[in-house]
XYZ file of C-alpha atoms in Angstrom:
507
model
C 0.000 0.000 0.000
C 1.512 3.321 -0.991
C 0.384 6.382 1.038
C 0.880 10.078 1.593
C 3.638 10.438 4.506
C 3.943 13.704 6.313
C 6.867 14.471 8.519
C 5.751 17.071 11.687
C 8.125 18.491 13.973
C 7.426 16.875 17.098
C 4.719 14.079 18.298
C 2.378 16.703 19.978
C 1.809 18.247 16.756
C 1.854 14.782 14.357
C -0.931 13.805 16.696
C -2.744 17.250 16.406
C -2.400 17.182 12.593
C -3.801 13.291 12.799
C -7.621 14.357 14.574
C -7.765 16.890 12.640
C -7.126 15.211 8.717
C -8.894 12.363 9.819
C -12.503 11.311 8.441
C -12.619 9.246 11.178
C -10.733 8.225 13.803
C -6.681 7.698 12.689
C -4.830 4.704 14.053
C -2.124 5.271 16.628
C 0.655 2.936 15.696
C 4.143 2.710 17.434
C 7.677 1.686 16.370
C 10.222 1.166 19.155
C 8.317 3.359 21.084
C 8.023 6.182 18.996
C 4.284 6.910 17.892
C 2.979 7.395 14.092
C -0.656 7.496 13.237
C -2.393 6.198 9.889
C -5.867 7.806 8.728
C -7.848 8.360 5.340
C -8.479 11.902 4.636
C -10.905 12.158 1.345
C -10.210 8.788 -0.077
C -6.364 9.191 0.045
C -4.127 7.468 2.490
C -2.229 9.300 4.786
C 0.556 8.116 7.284
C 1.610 11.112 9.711
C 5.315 10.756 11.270
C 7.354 12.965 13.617
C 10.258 13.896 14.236
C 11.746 15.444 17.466
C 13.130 18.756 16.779
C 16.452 18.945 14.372
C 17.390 15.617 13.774
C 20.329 16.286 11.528
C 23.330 18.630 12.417
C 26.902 20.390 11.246
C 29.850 18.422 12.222
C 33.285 18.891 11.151
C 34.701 16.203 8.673
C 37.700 15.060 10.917
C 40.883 15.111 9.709
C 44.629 14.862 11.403
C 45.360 17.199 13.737
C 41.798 17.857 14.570
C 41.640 20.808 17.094
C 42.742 23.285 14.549
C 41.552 26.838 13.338
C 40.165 27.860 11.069
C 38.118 25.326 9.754
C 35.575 25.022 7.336
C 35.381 21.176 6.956
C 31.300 20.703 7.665
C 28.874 17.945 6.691
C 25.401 17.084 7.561
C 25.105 14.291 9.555
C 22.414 12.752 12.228
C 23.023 14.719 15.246
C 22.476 11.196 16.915
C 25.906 10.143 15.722
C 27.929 12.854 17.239
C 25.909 14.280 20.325
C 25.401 11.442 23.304
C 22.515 13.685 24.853
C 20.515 13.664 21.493
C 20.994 9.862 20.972
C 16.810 9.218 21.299
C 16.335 11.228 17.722
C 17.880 7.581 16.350
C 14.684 5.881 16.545
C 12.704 8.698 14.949
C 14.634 8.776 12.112
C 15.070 5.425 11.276
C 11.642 5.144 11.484
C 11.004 8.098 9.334
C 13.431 6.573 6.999
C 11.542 3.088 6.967
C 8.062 4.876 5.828
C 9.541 6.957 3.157
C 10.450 3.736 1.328
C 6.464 3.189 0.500
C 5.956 7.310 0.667
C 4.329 8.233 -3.133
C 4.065 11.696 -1.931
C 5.450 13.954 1.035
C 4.372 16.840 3.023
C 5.968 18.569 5.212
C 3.823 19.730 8.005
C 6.523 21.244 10.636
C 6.485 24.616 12.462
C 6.638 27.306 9.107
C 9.683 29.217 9.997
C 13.200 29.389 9.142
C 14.258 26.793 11.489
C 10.734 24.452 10.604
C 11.540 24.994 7.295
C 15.312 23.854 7.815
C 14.110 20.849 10.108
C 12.077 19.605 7.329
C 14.092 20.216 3.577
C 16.846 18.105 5.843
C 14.800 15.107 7.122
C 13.246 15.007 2.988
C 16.326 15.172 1.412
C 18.882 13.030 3.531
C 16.510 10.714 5.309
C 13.761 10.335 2.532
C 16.462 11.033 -0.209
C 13.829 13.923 -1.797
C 14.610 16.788 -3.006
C 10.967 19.054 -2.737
C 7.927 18.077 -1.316
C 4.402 19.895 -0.525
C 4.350 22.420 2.050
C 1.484 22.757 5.156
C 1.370 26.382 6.371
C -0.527 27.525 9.476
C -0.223 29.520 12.686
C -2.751 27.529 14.847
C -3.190 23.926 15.582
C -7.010 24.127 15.505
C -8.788 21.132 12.868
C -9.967 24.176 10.392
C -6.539 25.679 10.126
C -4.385 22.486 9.446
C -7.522 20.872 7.058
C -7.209 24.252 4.988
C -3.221 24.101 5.009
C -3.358 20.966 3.731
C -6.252 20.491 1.497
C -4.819 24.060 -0.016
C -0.779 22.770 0.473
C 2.234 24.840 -0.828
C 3.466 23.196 -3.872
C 6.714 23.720 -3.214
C 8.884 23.723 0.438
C 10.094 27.540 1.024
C 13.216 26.827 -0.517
C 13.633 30.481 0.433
C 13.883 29.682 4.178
C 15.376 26.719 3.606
C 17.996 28.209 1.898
C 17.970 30.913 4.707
C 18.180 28.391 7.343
C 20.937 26.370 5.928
C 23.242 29.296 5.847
C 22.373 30.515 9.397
C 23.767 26.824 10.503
C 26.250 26.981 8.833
C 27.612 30.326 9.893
C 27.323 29.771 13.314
C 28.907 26.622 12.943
C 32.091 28.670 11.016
C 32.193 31.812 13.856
C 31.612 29.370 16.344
C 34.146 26.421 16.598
C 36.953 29.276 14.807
C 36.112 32.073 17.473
C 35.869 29.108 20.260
C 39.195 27.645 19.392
C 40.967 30.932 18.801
C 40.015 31.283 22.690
C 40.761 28.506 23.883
C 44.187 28.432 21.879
C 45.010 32.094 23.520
C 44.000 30.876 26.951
C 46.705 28.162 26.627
C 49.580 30.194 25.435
C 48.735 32.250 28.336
C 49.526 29.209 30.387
C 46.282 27.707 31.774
C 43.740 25.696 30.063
C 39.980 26.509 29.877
C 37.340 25.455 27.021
C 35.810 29.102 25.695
C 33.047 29.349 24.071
C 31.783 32.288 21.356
C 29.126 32.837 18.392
C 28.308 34.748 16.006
C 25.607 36.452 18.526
C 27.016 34.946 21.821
C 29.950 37.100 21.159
C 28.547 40.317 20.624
C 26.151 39.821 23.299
C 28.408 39.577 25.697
C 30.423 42.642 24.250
C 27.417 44.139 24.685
C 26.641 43.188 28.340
C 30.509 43.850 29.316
C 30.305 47.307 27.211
C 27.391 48.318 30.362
C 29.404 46.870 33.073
C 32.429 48.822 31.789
C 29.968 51.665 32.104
C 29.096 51.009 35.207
C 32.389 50.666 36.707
C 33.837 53.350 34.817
C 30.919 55.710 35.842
C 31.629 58.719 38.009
C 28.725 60.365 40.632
C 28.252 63.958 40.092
C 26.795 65.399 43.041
C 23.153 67.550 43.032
C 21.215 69.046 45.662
C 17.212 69.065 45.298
C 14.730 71.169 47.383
C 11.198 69.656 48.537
C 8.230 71.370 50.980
C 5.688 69.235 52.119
C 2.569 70.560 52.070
C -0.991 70.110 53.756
C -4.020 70.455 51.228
C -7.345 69.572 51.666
C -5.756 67.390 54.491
C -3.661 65.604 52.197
C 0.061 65.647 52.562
C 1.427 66.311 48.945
C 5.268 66.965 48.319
C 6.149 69.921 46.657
C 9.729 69.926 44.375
C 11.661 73.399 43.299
C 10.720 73.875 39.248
C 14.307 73.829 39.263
C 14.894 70.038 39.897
C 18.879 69.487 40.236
C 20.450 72.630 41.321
C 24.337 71.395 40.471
C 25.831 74.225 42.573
C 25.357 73.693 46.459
C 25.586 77.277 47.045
C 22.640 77.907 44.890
C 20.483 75.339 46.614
C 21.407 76.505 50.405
C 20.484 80.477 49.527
C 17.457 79.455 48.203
C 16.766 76.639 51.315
C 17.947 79.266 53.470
C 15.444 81.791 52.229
C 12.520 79.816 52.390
C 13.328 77.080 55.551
C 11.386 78.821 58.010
C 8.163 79.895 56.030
C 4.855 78.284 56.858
C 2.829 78.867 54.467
C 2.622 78.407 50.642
C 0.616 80.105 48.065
C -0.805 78.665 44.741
C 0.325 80.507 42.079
C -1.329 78.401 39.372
C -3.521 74.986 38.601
C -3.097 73.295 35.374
C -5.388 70.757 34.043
C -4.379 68.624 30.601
C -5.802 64.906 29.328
C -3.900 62.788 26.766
C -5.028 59.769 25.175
C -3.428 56.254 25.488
C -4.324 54.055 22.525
C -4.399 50.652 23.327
C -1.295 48.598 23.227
C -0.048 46.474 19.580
C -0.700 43.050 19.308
C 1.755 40.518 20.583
C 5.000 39.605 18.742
C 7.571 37.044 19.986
C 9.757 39.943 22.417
C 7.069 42.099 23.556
C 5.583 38.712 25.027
C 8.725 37.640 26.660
C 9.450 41.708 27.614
C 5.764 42.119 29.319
C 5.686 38.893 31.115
C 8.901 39.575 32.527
C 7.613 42.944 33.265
C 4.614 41.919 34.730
C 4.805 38.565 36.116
C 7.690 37.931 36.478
C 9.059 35.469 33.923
C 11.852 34.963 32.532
C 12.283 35.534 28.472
C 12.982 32.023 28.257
C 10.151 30.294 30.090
C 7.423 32.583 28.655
C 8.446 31.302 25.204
C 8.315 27.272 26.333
C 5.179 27.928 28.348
C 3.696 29.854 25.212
C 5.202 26.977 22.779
C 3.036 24.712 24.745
C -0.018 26.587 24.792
C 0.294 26.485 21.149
C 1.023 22.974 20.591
C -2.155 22.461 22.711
C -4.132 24.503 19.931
C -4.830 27.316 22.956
C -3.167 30.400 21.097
C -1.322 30.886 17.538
C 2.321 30.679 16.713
C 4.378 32.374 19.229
C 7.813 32.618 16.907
C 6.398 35.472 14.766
C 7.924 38.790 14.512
C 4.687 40.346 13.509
C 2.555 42.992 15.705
C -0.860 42.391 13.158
C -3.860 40.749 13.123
C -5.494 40.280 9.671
C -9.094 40.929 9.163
C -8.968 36.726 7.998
C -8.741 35.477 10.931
C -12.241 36.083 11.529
C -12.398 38.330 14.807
C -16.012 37.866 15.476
C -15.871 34.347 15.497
C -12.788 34.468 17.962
C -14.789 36.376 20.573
C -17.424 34.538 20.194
C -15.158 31.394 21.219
C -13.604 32.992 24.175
C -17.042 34.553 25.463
C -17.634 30.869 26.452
C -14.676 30.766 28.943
C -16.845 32.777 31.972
C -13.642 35.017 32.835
C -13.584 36.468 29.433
C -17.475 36.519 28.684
C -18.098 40.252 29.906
C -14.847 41.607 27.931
C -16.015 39.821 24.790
C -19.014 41.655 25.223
C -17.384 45.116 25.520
C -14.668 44.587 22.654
C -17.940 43.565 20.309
C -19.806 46.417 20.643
C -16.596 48.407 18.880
C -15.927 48.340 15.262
C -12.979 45.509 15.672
C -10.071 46.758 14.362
C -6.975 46.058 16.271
C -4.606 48.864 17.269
C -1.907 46.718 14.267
C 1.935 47.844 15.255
C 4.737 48.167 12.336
C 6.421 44.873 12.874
C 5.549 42.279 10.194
C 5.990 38.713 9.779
C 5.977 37.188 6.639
C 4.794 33.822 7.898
C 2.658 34.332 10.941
C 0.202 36.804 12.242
C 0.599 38.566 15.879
C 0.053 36.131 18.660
C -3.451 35.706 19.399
C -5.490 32.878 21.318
C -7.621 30.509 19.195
C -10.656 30.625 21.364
C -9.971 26.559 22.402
C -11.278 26.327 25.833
C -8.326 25.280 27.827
C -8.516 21.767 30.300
C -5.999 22.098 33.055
C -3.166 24.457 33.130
C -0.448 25.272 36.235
C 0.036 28.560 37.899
C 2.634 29.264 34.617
C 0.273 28.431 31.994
C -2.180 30.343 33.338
C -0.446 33.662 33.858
C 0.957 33.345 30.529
C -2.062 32.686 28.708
C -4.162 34.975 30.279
C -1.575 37.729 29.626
C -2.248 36.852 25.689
C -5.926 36.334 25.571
C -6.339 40.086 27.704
C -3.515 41.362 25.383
C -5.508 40.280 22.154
C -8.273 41.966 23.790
C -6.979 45.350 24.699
C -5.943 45.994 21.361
C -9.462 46.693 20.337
C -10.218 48.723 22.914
C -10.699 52.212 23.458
C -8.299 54.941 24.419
C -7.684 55.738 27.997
C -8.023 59.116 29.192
C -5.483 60.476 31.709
C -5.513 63.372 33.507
C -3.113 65.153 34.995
C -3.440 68.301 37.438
C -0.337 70.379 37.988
C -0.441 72.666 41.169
C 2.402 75.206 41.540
C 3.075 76.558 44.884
C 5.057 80.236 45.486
C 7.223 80.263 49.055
C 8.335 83.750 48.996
C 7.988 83.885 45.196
C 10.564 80.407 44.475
C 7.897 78.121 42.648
C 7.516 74.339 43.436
C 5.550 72.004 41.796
C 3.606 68.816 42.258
C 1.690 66.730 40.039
C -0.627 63.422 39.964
C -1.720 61.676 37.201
C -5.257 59.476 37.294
C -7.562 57.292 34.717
C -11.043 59.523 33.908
C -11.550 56.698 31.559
C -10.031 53.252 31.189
C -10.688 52.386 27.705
C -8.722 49.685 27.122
C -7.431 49.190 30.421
C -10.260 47.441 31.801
C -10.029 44.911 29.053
C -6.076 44.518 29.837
C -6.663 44.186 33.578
C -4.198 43.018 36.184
C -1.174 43.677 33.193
C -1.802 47.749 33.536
C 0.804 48.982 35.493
C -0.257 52.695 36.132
C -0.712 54.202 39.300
C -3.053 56.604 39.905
C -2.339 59.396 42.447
C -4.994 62.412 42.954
C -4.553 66.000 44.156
C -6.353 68.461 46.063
C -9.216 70.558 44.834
C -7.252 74.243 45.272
C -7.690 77.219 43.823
C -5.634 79.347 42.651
C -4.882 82.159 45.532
C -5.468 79.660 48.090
C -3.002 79.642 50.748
C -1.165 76.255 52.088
C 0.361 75.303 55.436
C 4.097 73.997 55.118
C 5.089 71.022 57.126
C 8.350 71.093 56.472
C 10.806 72.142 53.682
C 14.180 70.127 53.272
C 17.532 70.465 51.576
C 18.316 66.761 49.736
C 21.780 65.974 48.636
C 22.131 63.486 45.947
C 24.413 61.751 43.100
C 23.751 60.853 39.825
C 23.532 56.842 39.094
C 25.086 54.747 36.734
C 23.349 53.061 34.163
C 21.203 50.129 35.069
C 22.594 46.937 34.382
C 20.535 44.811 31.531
C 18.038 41.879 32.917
C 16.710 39.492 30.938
C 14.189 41.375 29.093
C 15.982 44.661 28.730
C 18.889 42.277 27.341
C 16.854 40.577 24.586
C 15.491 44.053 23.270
C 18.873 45.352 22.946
C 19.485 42.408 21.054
C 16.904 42.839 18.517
C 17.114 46.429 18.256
C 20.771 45.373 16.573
C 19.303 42.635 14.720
C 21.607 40.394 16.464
C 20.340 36.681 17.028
C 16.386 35.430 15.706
C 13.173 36.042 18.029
C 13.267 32.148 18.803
C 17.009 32.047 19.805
C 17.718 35.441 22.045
C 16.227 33.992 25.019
C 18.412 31.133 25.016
C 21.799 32.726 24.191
C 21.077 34.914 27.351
C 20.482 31.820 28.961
C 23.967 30.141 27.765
C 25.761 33.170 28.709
C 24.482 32.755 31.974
C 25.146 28.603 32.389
C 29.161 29.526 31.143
C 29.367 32.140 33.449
């Protein structure tokens, strides 16, 4: 019997792909443990395989004198050959290898990206010993999506990405045994011995994180002196600051201090009123998610992209490797609300983001092969503390960006003490707009003034001289890290977190 065989990336998504192609119900099969499924889809045979991430890799074709640089000596090979720790990909390729014989046709149905795309054009060519094959595209692992992506297949792999991602490889693989051995060479001659490790990236991320400490070490306090009254109003304690801010001569700030020290009272030389708008945030791309969970719930680049990766390989939310800050009109926005009004906690939100004209506050990032992150409306089962942070963070962030404007007002008061003005200001919410849709993410305080007039006359609690310094830069953290990083295009969204990360493991 000869078959369609379609090669996914891992066995989460070879099963997903297998409910939803399936007329009925496919067969789960297994081969030394490692599961395939069989299923008619429209009359045609289809056997569904997976593989386990990147099962081939760059090695260096070994020759005498091996630890020598540079060297440009690569082939592909099974990265089960040469790396102990990924010794269990064995079994899915040989299986893989064993159903290609009776293959008529292949798909390839892995993640569509630059390293998907690599994953796949390697397993087709040196395990199936093809050359092209069809392509399945989609962003969500819901039954509609991958039916359409592969009733409506590519007719071609992205040869483009392939292409892309076979070059990537293989440049890192160049910059990073050379640069690594170059190290570790110098280190010796120096008389000690110490495997090194740099990257194309790695490198110039650590430049960059050493550049800051070098900064920091190198930076030099200037000294400042600020003066602040505190003031009772409308029996409310609010703390007045000289219009002046940093007074960088001492002598200047103890005339003043000394002129006004022992006053008691204050008078309110002017109130100022003014409103801005805040439009609702963009849609999600790979590093604002990782940057606002950080931000706001503390975690870490690297485990808000796993815990999102498995939210999507559940069919809960989209893609989370995109670059892209839209959301097309396709994906049907109605019909997405009307899937998450049936979770309870999102029913009332639903209600307010459908009574606007849905159009998503897009950003300028693009992606050329997935939307903005957005949740599929799949009612999740069970999900820890992680999972539920995370993907409540994206379903009120896919919200938000239809919401309104908030309106924020801010009231200026300034105060004459014997004619040296002082200032102090509070900003509040008159109208949450989209904030009420984003929730427990909104981190805005609100802080409101006294109702004075202008005229009005304040008792003074007390009026102090502050000296100060000036502070270094802030060291980068994990978020602040990876932004840097893609603001100088160094690294991919799917692989910033986890240089970080190495940097941190080799100290």
């Amino acid at each position: 019997m000869t078959y369609i065989l379609i090669i996914t990336e891992k066995p989460s998504s070879a099963q997903k792909i297998a409910v939803a192609l399936a007329d009925g119900d496919p067969v789960k099969k297994s081969d030394n443990t490692v599961p395939y499924y069989t299923l008619s889809h429209n009359k045609q045979q289809i056997v569904i395989v997976p593989a386990v991430g990147h099962l081939y890799g760059l090695r260096e074709i070994k020759t005498k004198g091996s630890f020598k640089y540079p060297t440009f000596s690569t082939e592909w090979a099974p990265i089960a050959d040469f790396k102990k720790e990924a010794s269990y990909g064995k079994k899915y390729l040989n299986l893989i290898k064993k159903l290609a014989k009776d293959a008529k046709s292949f798909y390839i149905g892995t993640d569509y990206d630059i390293e998907g795309e690599t994953l796949g054009y390697n397993i087709l060519r040196f395990a199936c010993g093809k050359e092209d094959a069809k392509r399945m595209k989609y962003s969500t692992l819901t039954v509609k999506e991958l039916r359409d992506s592969f009733d409506h297949a590519m007719p071609h792999i992205d040869f483009g990405q392939a292409n892309a991602g076979v070059t990537r490889h293989t440049l890192d693989w160049y910059y990073g045994i050379n640069l690594s051995r170059a190290l570790t060479t110098a280190i010796k001659t120096a008389g000690t011995f110490k495997i090194l490790s740099s990257g194309r990236v790695q490198g110039p991320a650590l430049k960059i994180i050493v550049d800051r400490e070098n900064e920091i070490k190198a930076f030099k306090p200037v000294p400042f002196w600020q003066i602040s009254s505190d003031v009772l109003a409308q029996k409310k304690e609010v703390l007045f600051w000289h219009t002046t801010d940093k007074f960088w001569e001492e002598k200047e700030a103890k005339k003043i201090f000394d002129k006004i020290k022992s006053e008691k009272k204050g008078k309110v030389i002017k109130v100022e009123k003014s409103q801005n708008k805040q439009t609702p945030p963009h849609p999600f791309d790979l590093t604002t998610l990782q940057t606002e969970a950080y931000a706001t719930i503390g975690i870490s680049p690297k485990n808000a992209l796993a815990v999102a990766q498995g939210l999507y390989l559940r069919g809960l939310i989209s893609y989370p490797r995109t670059s892209s800050q839209q959301l097309p009109e396709s994906l049907g926005f109605k019909g997405l609300l009307a899937k998450l009004s049936k979770q309870d906690r999102y029913k009332p939100l639903c209600a307010i983001v459908l009574k606007g004209p849905l159009k998503p506050n897009n950003g300028k990032k693009t992606d050329p092969a997935h939307p903005a992150i957005f949740p599929t409306g799949v009612i999740p089962k069970k999900m820890d503390e992680r999972e539920t942070k995370i993907y409540d963070l994206i379903v009120r962030r896919f919200l938000s960006t239809f919401g309104e404007p908030a309106i924020r007002e801010t009231l200026a008061i300034t105060l004459g003490i014997k004619q040296e003005p002082f200032e102090a200001r509070g900003t509040r919410t008159i109208e949450p707009g989209w904030h009420a849709l984003y929730g427990p993410f909104v981190k805005l305080e609100d802080e409101d003034m006294p109702a004075v007039k202008e005229g009005e006359e304040l008792p003074i609690k007390k009026t102090e001289l502050l000296a100060k310094e000036t502070q270094p830069p802030k060291r980068y953290n994990d978020a602040s890290i990876i932004k840097e990083l893609e603001k100088r295009n160094l690294g991919t969204k799917a692989t910033r977190a986890q240089i970080v990360e190495t940097l941190r493991q080799r100290n």
